[in-house]
PDB file of C-alpha atoms and ligand atoms in Angstrom:
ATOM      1  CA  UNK A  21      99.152  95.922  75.173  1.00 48.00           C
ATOM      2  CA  UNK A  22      99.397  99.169  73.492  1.00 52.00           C
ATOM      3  CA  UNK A  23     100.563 102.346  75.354  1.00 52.00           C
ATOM      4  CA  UNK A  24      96.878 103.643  75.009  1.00 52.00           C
ATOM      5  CA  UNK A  25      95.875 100.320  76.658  1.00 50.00           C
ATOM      6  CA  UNK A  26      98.038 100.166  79.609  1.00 48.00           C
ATOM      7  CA  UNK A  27      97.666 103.998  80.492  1.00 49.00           C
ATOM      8  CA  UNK A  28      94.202 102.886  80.587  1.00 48.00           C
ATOM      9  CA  UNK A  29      94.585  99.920  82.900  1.00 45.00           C
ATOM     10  CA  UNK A  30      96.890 101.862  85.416  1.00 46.00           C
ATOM     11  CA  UNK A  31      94.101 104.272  85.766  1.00 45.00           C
ATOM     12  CA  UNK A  32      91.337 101.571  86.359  1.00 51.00           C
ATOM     13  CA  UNK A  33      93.814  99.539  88.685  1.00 66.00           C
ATOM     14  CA  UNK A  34      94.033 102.480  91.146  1.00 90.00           C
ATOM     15  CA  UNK A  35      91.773 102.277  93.853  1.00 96.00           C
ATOM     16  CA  UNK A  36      90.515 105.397  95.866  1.00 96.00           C
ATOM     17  CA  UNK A  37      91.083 105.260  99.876  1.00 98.00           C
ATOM     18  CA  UNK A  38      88.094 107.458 101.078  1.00 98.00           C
ATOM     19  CA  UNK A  39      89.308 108.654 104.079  1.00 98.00           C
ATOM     20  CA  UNK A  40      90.456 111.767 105.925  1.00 97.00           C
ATOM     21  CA  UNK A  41      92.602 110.311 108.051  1.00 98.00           C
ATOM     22  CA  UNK A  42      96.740 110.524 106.491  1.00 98.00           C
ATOM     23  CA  UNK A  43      97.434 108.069 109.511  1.00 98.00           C
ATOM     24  CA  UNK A  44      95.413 105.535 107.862  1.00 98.00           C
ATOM     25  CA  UNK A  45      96.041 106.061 104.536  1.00 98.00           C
ATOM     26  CA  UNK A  46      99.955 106.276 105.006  1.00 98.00           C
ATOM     27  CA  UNK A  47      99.793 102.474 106.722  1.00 98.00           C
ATOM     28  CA  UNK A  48      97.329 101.037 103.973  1.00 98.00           C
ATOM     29  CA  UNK A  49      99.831 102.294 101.322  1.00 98.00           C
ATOM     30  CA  UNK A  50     102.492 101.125 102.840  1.00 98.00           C
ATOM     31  CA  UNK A  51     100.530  97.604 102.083  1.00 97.00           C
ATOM     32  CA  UNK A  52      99.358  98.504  98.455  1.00 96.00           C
ATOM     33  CA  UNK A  53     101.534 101.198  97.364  1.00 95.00           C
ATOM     34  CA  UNK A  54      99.134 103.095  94.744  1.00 93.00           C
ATOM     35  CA  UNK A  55      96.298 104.196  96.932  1.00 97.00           C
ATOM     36  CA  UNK A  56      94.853 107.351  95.811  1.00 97.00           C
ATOM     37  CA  UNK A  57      93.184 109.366  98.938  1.00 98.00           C
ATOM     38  CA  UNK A  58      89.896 110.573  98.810  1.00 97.00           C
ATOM     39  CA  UNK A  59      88.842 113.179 101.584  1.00 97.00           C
ATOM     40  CA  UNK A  60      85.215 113.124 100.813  1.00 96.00           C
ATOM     41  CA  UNK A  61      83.655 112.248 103.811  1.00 93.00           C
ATOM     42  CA  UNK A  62      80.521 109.921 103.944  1.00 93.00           C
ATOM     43  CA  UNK A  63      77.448 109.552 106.819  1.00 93.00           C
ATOM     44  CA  UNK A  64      79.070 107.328 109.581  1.00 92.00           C
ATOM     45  CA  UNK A  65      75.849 106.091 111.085  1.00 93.00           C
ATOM     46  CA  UNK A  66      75.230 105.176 114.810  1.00 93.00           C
ATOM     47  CA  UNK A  67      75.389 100.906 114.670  1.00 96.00           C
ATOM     48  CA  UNK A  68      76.461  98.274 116.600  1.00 96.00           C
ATOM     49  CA  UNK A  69      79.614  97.058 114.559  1.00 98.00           C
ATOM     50  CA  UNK A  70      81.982  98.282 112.310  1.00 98.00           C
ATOM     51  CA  UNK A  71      80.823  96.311 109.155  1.00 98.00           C
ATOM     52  CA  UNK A  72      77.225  98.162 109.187  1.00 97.00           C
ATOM     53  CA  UNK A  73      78.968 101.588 109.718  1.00 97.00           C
ATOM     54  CA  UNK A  74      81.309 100.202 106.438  1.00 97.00           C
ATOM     55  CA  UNK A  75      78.629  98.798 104.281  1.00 97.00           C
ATOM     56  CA  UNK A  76      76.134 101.986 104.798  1.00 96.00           C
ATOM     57  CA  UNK A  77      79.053 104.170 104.002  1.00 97.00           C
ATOM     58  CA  UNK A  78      80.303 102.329 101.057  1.00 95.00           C
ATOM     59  CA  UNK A  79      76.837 102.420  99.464  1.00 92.00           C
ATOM     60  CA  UNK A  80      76.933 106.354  99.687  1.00 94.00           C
ATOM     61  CA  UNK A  81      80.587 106.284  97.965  1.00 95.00           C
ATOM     62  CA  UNK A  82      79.839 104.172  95.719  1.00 92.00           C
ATOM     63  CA  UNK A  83      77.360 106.167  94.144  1.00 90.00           C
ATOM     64  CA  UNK A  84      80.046 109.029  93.777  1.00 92.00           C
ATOM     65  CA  UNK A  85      83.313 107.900  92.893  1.00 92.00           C
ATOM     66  CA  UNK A  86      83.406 105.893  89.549  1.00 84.00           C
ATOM     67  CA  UNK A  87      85.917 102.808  89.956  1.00 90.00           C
ATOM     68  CA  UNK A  88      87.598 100.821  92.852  1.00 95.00           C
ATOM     69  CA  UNK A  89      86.598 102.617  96.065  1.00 97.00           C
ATOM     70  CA  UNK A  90      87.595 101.214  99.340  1.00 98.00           C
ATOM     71  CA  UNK A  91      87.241 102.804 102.959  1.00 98.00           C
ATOM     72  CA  UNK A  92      88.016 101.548 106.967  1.00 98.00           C
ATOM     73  CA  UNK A  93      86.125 101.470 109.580  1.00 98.00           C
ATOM     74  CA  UNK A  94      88.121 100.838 112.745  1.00 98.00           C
ATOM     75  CA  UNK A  95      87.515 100.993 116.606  1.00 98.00           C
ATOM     76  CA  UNK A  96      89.059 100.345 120.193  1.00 98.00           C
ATOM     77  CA  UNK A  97      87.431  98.013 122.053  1.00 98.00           C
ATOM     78  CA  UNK A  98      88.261  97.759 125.796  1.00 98.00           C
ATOM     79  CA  UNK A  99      87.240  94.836 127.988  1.00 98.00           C
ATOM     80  CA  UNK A 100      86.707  96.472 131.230  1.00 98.00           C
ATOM     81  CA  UNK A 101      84.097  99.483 129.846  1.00 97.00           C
ATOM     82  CA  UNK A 102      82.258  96.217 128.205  1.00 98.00           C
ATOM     83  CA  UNK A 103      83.443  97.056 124.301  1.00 98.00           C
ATOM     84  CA  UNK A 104      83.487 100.695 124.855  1.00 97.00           C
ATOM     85  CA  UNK A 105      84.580 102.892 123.116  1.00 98.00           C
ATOM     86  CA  UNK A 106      84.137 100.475 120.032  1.00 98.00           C
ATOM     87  CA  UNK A 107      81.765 101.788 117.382  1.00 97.00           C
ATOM     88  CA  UNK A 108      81.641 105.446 118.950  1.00 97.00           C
ATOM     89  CA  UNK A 109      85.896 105.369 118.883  1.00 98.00           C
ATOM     90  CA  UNK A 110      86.066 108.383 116.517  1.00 97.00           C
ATOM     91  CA  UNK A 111      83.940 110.269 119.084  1.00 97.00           C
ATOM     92  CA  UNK A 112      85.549 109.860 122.065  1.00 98.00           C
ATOM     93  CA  UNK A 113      88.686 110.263 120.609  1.00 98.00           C
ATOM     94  CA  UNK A 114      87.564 113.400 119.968  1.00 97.00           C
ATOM     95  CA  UNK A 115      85.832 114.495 122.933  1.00 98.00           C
ATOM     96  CA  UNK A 116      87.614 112.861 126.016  1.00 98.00           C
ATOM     97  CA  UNK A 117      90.701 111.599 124.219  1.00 98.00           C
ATOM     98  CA  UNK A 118      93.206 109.077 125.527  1.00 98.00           C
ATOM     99  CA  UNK A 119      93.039 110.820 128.493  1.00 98.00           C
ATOM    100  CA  UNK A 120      89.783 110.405 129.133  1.00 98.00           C
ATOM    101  CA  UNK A 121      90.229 106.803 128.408  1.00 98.00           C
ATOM    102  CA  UNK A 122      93.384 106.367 130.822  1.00 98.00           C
ATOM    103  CA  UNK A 123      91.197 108.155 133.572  1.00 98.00           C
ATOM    104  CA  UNK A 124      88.095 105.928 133.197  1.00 97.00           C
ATOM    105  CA  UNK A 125      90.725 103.008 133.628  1.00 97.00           C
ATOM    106  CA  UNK A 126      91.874 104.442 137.157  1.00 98.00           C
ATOM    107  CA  UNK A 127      92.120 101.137 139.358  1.00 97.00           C
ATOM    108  CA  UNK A 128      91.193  99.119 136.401  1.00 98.00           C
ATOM    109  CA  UNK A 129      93.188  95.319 136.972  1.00 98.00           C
ATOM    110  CA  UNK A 130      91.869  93.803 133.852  1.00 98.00           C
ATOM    111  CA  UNK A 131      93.438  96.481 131.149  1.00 98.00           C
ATOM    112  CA  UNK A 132      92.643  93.935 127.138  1.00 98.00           C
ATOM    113  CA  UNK A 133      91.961  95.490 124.804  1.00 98.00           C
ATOM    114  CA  UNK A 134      91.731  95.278 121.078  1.00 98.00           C
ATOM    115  CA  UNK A 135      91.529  97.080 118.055  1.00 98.00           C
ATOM    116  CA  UNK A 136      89.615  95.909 115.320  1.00 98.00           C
ATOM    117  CA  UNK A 137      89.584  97.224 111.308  1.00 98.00           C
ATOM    118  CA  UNK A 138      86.724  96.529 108.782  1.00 98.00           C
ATOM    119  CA  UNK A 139      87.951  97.785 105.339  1.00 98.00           C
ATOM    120  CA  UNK A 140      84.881  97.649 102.602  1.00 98.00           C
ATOM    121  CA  UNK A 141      85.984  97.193  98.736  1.00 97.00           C
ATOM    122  CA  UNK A 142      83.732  97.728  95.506  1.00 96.00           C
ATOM    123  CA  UNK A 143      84.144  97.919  92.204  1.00 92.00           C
ATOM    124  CA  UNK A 144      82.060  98.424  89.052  1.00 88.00           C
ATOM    125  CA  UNK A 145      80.258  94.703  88.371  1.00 86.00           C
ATOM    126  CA  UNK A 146      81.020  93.280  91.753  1.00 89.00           C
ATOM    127  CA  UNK A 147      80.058  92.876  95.445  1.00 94.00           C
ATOM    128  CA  UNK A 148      81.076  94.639  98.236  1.00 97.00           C
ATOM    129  CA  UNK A 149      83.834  92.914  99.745  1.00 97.00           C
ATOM    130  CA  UNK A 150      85.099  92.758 103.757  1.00 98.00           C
ATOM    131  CA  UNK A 151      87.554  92.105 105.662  1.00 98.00           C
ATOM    132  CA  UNK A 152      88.271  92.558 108.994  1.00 98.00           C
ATOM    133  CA  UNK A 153      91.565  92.323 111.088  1.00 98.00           C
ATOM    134  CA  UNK A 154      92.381  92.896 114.974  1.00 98.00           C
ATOM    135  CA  UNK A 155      95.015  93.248 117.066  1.00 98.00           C
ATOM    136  CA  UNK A 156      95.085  92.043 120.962  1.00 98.00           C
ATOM    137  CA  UNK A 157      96.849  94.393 123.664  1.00 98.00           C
ATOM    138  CA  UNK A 158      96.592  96.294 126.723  1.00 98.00           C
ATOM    139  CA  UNK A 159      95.337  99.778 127.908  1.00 98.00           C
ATOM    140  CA  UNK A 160      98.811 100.986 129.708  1.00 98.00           C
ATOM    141  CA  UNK A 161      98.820 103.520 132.280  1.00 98.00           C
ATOM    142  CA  UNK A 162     100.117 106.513 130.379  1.00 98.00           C
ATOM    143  CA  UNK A 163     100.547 107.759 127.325  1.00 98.00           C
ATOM    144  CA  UNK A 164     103.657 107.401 125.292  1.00 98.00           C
ATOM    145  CA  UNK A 165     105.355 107.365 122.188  1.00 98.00           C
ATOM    146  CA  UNK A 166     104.678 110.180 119.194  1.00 98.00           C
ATOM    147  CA  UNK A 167     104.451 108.254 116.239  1.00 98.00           C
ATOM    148  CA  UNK A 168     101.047 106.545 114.635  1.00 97.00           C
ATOM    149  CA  UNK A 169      97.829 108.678 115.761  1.00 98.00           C
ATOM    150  CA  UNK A 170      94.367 108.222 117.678  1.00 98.00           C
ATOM    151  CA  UNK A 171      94.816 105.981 120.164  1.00 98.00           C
ATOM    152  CA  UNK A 172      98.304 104.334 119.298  1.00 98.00           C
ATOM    153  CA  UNK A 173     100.208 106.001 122.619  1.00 98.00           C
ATOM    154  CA  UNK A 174      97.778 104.130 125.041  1.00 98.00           C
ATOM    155  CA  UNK A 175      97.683 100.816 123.125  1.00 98.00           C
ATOM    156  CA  UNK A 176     100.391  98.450 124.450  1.00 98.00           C
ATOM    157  CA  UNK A 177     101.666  95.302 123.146  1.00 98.00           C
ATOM    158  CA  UNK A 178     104.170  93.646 125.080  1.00 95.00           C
ATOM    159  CA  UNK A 179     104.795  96.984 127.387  1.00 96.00           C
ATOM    160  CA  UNK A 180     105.775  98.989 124.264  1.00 98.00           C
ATOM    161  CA  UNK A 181     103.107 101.238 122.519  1.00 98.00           C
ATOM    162  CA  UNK A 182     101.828 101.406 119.133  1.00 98.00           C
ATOM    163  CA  UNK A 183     102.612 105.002 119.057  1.00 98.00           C
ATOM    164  CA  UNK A 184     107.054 103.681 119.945  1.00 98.00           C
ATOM    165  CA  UNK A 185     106.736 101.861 116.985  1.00 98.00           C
ATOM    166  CA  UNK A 186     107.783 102.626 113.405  1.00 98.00           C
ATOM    167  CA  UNK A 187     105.096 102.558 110.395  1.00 98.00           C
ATOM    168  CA  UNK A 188     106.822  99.262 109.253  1.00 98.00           C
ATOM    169  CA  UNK A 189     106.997  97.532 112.865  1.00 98.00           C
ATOM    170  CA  UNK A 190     102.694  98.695 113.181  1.00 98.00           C
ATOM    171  CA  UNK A 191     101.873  97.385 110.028  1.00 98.00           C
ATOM    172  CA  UNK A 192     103.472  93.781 110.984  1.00 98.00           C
ATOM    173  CA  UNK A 193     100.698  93.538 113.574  1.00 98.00           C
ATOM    174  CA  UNK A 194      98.395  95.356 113.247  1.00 98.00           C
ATOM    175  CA  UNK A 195      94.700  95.523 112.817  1.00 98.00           C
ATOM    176  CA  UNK A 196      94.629  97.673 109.722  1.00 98.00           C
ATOM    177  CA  UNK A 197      97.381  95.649 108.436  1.00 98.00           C
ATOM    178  CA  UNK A 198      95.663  92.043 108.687  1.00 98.00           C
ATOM    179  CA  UNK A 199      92.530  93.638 107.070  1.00 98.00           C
ATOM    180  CA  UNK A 200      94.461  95.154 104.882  1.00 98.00           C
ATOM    181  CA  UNK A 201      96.722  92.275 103.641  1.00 98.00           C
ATOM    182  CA  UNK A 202      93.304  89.977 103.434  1.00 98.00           C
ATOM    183  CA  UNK A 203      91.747  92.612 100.768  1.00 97.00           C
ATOM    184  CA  UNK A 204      95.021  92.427  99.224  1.00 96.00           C
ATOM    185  CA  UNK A 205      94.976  88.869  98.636  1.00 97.00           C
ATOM    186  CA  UNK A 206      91.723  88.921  97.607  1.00 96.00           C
ATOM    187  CA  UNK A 207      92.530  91.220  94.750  1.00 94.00           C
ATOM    188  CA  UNK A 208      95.598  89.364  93.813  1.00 91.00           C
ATOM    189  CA  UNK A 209      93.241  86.570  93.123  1.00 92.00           C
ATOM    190  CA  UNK A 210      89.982  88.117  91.545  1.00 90.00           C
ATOM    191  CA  UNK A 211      90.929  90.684  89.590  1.00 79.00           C
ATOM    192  CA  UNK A 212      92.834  90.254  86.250  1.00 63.00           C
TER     193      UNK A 212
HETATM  194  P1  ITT B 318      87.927 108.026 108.520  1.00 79.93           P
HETATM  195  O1  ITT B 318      86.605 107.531 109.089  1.00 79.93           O
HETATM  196  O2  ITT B 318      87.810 109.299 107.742  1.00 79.93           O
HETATM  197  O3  ITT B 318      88.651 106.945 107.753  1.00 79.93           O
HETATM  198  P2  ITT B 318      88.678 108.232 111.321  1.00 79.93           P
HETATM  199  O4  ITT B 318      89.917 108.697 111.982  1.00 79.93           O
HETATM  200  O5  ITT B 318      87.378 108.858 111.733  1.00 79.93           O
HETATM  201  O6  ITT B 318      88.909 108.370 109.743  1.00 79.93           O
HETATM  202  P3  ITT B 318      87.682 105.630 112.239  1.00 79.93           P
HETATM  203  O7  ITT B 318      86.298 106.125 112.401  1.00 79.93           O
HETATM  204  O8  ITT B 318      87.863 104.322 111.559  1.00 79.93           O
HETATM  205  O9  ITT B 318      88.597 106.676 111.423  1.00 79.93           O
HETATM  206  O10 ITT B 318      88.451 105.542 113.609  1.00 79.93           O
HETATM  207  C1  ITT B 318      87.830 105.636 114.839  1.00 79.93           C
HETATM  208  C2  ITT B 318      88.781 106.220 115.842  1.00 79.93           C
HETATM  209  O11 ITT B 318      89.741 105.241 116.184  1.00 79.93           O
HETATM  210  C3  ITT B 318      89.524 107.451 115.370  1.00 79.93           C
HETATM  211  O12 ITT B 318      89.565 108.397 116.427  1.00 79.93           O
HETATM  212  C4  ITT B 318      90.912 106.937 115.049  1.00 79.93           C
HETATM  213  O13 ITT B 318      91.896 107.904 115.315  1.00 79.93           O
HETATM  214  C5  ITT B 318      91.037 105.752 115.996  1.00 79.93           C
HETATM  215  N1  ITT B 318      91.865 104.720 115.381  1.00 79.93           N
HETATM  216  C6  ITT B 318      91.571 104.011 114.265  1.00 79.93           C
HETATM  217  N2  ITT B 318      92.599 103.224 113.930  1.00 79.93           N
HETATM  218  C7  ITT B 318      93.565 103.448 114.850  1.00 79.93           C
HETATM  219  C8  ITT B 318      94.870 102.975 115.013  1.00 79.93           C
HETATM  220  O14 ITT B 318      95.431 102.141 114.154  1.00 79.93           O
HETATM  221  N3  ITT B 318      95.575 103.420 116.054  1.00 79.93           N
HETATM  222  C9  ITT B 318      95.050 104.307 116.915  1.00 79.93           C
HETATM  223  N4  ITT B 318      93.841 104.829 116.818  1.00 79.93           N
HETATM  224  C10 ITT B 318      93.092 104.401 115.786  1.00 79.93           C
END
């Protein structure tokens, strides 16, 4: 392969993360390790699960970005609100926050709850690919821990919080990281 040739292929093989949040990004390329993130935004529409939120958006990325585009969709998914916050996660996490969440848990015995990632993949001449990964835990009582993001410091796993763990020790369990590691091995195998 000539030097013209391979600076070619590097460029093709990156693939663009669209997302705007670094949290995110930061685990997937801890997974792939040549991400490129793309800040664009896209129309998150109101749906009842996270792969028609991913596919819609994908089709509007698509059309913009020329080459491997993939983006997330994730959510929090509590037993004892019946799903909630799920597909509206980004809002609430914005509007009442963890605290909010912690206080509509008051009294709450029954505290599972899981996180769940659908990451989308397209590029030129194929279909959209998905894959989706989740994590099982518990709602704790308060917050703690400063690393991760979103909800990570309520999100327990064995009485320690996503948000006490490093990057690494996340991305061995976690949602993101199984859907992640699934696209991964799909590429490994389908592309040349
Ligand atoms: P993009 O859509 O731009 O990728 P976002 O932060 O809006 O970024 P999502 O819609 O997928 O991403 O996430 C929904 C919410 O769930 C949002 O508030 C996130 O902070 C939160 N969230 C997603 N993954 C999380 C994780 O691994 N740990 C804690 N909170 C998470």
């Amino acid at each position: 392969m000539g030097a013209q040739e391979s600076r070619y292929r590097k460029v093709f093989v990156m693939i663009y993360f669209v997302t705007s949040n670094k949290g995110k990004f930061l685990e997937a390329n801890a997974i792939f390790g040549d991400l490129i993130q793309k800040d664009i935004g896209y129309t998150e529409i109101q749906a009842d699960t996270l792969e028609e939120v991913a596919a819609f958006g994908m089709r509007e990325v698509a059309e913009r970005l020329q080459g491997p585009v993939m983006l997330e969709d994730a959510g929090l998914f509590v037993e004892a609100l019946s799903g909630f916050p799920g597909v509206y996660s980004a809002y609430v996490q914005k509007t009442i926050g963890n605290r909010g969440i912690l206080r509509s848990m008051e009294g709450v015995e029954n505290r599972r709850a899981y996180f769940r990632s659908v990451v989308a993949y397209i590029e030129p001449g194929m279909e959209l690919q998905m894959f989706r990964g989740e994590v099982h835990g518990k709602i704790g009582t308060e917050e703690r821990g400063t690393k991760g993001f979103g909800y990570d410091p309520i999100f327990y796993i064995n009485e320690i919080s996503l948000a006490e763990m490093d990057l690494s020790e996340k991305n061995e369990i976690s949602h993101r990281a199984s859907s992640m590691k699934a696209l991964k091995r799909w590429l490994d195998e389908n592309r040349n």
